[in-house]
CSV table of C-alpha atoms in Angstrom, one decimal:
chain,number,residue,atom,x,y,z
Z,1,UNK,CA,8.8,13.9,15.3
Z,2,UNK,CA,9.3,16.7,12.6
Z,3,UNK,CA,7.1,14.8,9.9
Z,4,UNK,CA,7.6,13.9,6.4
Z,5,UNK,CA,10.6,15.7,4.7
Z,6,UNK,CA,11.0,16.9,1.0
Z,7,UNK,CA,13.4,18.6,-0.6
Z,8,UNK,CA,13.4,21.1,-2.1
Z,9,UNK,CA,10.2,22.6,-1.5
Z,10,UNK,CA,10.3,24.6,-5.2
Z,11,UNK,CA,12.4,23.7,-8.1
Z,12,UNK,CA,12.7,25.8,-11.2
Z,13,UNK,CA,14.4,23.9,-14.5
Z,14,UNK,CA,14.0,24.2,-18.0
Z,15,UNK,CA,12.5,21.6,-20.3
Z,16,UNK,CA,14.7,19.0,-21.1
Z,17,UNK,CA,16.6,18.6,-17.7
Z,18,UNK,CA,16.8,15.9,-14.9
Z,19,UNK,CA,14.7,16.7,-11.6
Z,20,UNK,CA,15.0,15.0,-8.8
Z,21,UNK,CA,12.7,15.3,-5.8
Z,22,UNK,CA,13.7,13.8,-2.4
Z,23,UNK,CA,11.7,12.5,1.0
Z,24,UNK,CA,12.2,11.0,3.8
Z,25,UNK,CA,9.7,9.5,5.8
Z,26,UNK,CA,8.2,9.0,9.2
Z,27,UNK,CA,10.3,7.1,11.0
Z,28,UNK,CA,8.9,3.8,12.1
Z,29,UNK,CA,6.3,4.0,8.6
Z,30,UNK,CA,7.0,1.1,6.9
Z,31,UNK,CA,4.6,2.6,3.7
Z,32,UNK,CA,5.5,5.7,1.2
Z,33,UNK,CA,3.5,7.3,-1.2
Z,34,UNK,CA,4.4,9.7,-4.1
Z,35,UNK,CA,1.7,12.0,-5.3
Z,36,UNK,CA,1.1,14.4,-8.0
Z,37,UNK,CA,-1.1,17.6,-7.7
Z,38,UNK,CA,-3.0,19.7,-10.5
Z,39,UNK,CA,-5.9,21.8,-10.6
Z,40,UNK,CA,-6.7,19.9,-13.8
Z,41,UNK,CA,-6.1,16.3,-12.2
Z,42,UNK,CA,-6.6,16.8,-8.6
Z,43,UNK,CA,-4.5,14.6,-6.6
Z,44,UNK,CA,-3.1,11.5,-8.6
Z,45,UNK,CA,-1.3,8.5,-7.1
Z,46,UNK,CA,1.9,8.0,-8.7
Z,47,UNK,CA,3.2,4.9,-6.8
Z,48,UNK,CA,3.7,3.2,-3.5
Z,49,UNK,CA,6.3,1.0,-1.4
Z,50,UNK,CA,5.8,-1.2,1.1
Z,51,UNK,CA,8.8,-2.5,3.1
Z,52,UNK,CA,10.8,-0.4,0.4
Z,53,UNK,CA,9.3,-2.4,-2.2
Z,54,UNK,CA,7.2,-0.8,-4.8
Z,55,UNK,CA,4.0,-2.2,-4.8
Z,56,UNK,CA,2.3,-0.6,-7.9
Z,57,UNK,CA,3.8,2.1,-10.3
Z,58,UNK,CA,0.5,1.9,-12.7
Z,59,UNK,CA,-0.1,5.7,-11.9
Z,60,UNK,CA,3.7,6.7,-12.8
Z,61,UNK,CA,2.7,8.9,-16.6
Z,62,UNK,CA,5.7,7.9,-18.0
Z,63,UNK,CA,9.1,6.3,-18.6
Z,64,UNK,CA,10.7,9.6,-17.7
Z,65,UNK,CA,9.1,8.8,-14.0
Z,66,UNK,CA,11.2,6.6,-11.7
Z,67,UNK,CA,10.9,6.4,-8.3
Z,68,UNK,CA,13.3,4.2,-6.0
Z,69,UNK,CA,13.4,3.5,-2.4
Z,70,UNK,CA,16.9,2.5,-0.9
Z,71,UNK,CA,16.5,2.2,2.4
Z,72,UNK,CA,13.5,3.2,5.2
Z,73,UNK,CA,14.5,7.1,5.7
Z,74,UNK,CA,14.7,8.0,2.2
Z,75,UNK,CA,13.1,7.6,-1.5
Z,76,UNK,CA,13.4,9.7,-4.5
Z,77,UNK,CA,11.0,10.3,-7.4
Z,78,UNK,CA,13.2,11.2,-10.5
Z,79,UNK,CA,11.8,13.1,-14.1
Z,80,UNK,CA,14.5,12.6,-17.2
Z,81,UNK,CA,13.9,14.4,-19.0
Z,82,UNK,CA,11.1,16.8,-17.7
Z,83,UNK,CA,8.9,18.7,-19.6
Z,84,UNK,CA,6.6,21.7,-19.3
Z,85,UNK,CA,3.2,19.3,-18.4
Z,86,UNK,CA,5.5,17.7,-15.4
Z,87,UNK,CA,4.6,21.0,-13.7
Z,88,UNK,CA,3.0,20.3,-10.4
Z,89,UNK,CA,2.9,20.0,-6.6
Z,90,UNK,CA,4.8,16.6,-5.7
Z,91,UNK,CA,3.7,15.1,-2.5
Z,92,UNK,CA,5.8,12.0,-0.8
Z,93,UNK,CA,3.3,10.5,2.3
Z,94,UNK,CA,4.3,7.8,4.8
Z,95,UNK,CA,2.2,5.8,7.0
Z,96,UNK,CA,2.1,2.2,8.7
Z,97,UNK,CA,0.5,-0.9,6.6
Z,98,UNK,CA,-0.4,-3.6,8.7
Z,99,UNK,CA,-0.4,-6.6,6.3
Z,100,UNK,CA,-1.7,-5.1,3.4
Z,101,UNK,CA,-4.4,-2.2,4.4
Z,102,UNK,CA,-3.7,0.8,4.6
Z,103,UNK,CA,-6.1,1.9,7.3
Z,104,UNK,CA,-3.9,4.2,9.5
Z,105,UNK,CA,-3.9,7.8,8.2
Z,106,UNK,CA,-1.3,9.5,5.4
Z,107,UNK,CA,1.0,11.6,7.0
Z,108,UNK,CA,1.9,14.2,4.3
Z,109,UNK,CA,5.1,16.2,3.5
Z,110,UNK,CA,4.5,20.2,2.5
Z,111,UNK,CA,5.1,19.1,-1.1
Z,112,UNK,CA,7.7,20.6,-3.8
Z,113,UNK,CA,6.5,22.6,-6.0
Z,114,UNK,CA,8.2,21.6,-9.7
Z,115,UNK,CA,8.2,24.2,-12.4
Z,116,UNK,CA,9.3,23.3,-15.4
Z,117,UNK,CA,10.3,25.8,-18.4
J,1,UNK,CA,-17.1,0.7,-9.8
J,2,UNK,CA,-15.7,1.3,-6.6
J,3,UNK,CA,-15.4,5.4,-6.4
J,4,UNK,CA,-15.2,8.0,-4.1
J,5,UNK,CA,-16.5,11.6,-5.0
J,6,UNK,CA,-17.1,15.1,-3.7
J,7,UNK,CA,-20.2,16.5,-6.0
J,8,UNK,CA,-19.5,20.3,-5.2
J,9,UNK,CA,-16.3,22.0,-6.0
J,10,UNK,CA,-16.6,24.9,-3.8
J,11,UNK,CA,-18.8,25.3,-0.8
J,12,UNK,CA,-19.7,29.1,0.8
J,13,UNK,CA,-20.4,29.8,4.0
J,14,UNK,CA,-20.6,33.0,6.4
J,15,UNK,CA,-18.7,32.6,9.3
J,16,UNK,CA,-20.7,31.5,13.2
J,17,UNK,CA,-22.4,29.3,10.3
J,18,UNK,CA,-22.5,25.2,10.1
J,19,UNK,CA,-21.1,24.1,7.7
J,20,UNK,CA,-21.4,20.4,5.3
J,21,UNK,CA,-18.9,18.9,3.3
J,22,UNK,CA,-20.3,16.1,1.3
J,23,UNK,CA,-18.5,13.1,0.0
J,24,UNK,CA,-20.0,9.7,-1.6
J,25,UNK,CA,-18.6,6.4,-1.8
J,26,UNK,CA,-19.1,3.3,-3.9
J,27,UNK,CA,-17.5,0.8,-2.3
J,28,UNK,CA,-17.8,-3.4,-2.0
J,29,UNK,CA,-18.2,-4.7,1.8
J,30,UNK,CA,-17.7,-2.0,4.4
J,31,UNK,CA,-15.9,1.4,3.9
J,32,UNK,CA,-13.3,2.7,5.3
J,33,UNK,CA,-13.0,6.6,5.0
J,34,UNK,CA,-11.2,10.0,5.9
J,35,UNK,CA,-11.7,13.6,5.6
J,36,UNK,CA,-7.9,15.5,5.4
J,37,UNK,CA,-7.7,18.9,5.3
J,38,UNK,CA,-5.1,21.2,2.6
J,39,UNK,CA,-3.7,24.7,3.6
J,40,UNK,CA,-2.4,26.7,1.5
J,41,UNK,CA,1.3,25.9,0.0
J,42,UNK,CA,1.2,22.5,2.4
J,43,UNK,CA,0.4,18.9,2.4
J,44,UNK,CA,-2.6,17.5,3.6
J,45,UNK,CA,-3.8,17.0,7.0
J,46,UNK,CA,-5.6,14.3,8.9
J,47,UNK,CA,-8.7,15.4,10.1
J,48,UNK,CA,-10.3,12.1,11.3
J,49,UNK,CA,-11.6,8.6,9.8
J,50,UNK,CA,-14.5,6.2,10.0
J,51,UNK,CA,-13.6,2.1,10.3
J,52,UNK,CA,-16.2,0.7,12.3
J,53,UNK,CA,-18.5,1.9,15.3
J,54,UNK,CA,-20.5,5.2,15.8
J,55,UNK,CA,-21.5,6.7,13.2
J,56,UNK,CA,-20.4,9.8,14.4
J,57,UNK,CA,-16.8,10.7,14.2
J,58,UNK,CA,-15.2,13.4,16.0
J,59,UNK,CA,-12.0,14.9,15.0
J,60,UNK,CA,-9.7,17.8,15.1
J,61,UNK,CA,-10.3,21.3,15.4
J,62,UNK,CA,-14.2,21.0,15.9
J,63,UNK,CA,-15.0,18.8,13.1
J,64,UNK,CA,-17.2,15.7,13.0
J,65,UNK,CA,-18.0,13.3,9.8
J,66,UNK,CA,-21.5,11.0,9.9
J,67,UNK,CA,-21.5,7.6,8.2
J,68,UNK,CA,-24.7,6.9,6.5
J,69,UNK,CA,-24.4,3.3,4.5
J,70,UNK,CA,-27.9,3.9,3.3
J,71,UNK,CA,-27.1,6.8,1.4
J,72,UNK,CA,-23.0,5.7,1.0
J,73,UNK,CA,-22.2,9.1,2.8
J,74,UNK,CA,-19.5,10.6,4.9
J,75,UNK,CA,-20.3,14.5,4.6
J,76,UNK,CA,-18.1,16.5,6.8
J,77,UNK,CA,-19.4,18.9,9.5
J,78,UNK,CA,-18.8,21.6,12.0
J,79,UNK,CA,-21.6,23.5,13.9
J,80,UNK,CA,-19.9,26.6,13.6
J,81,UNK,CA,-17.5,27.6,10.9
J,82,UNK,CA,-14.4,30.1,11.2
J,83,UNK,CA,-12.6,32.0,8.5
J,84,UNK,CA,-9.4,30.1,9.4
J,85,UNK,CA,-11.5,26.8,8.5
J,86,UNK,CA,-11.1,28.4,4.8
J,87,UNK,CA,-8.8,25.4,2.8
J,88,UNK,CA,-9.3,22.4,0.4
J,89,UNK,CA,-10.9,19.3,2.3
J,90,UNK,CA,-10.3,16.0,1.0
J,91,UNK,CA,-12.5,12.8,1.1
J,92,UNK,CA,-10.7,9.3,0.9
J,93,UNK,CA,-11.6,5.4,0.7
J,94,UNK,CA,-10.1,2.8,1.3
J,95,UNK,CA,-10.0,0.9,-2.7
J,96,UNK,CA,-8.2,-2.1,-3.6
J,97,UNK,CA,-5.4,-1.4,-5.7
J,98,UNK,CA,-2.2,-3.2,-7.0
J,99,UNK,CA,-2.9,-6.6,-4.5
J,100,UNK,CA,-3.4,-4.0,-1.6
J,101,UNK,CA,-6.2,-1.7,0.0
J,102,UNK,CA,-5.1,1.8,0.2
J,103,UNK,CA,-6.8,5.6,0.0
J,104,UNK,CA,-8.6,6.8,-2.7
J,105,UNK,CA,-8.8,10.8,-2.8
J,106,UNK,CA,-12.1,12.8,-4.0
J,107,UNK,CA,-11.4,15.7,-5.9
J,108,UNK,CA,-11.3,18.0,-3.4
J,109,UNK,CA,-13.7,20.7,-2.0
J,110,UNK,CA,-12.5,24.4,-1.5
J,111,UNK,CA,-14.4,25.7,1.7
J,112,UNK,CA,-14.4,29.7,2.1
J,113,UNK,CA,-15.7,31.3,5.0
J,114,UNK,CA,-16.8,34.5,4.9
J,115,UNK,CA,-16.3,37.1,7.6
């Protein structure tokens, strides 16, 4: 199993520009989470899916956030337009939900790492 | 309110050393919890999880976690560190969140062993 995927692992883009960051997921996970590192913030929950539904979207900072989920094998977590304080480590995570806990363990992609200028 | 933390930011320790990792939860009913593990530049690894039994838990590369409910503990150990066990460890809970139950991440501990 090669893990969780993202793409691209670094991304450099100037202020004002549409960013989008890709994963795709264990296969056989039916649960995806999108994280957002900082040293100021730590690790933030942005949202989750379920069944390629999103679940809750309460940590998503912004209207400029949107995060979709088409199928099983892929979801993207789009910034329009980014800015300089979207600058951060993006993690995507998959695991299996039986019902509605979450007690197997987060499998995590190696992140991307957004820069913005 | 239900929590998780990590009271020290950065934890020291010469290497052939043990070494602790503390974590405290605040959690209703019984807790669910894992310790992952961050290299740098990558995403963060399982390193093992407490649901129910011994309060012991082994997990990967020498590492062990004890469950103490009277203190709402989970502190990470290893008898001996290495310098390759330098890297951020993170503490999660299972919170309710959103209609489901899903991790809740400390803030993060940066272990560095020293040669």
């Amino acid at each position: 199993d090669a893990g969780v995927i993202q793409s691209p692992r670094h991304e450099v883009t100037e202020m004002g520009q549409e960013v989008t960051l890709r994963c795709k997921p264990i296969s056989g996970h039916n649960s995806l989470f999108w994280y957002r590192q900082t040293m100021m913030r730590g690790l933030e929950l942005l949202i989750y899916f379920n069944n390629n539904v999103p679940i809750d979207d309460s940590g998503m900072p912004e209207d400029r956030f949107s995060a979709k989920m088409p199928n099983a094998s892929f979801s993207t977590l789009k910034i329009q337009p980014s800015e300089p304080r979207d600058s951060a480590v993006y993690f995507c995570a998959s695991s299996f939900a039986f019902r509605s806990s979450y007690n197997s363990p987060l499998h995590f992609g190696n992140g991307t790492r957004l820069t913005v200028t | 309110a239900q929590s998780v933390a990590q009271p020290e930011d950065q934890v020291n320790v010469a290497e052939g050393n043990p070494l602790t990792v503390k974590c405290t939860y605040s959690v209703s009913g019984n807790p669910y919890l894992f310790w992952y593990v961050q290299y740098p530049n990558r995403g963060l690894q399982f390193l093992l999880k407490y649901i129910t039994g011994d309060n012991l838990v082994k997990g990967s590369y020498g590492f062990e976690a004890e469950f103490n409910k009277s203190q709402t503990s989970f502190h990470l150990k290893k008898p001996s560190a290495l310098v390759s066990d330098s890297a951020l460890y993170f503490c999660a809970v299972i919170l309710p969140r959103g209609g489901s139950y899903i991790p809740t991440f400390g803030r993060g501990t940066s272990l560095i062993v020293h040669p």
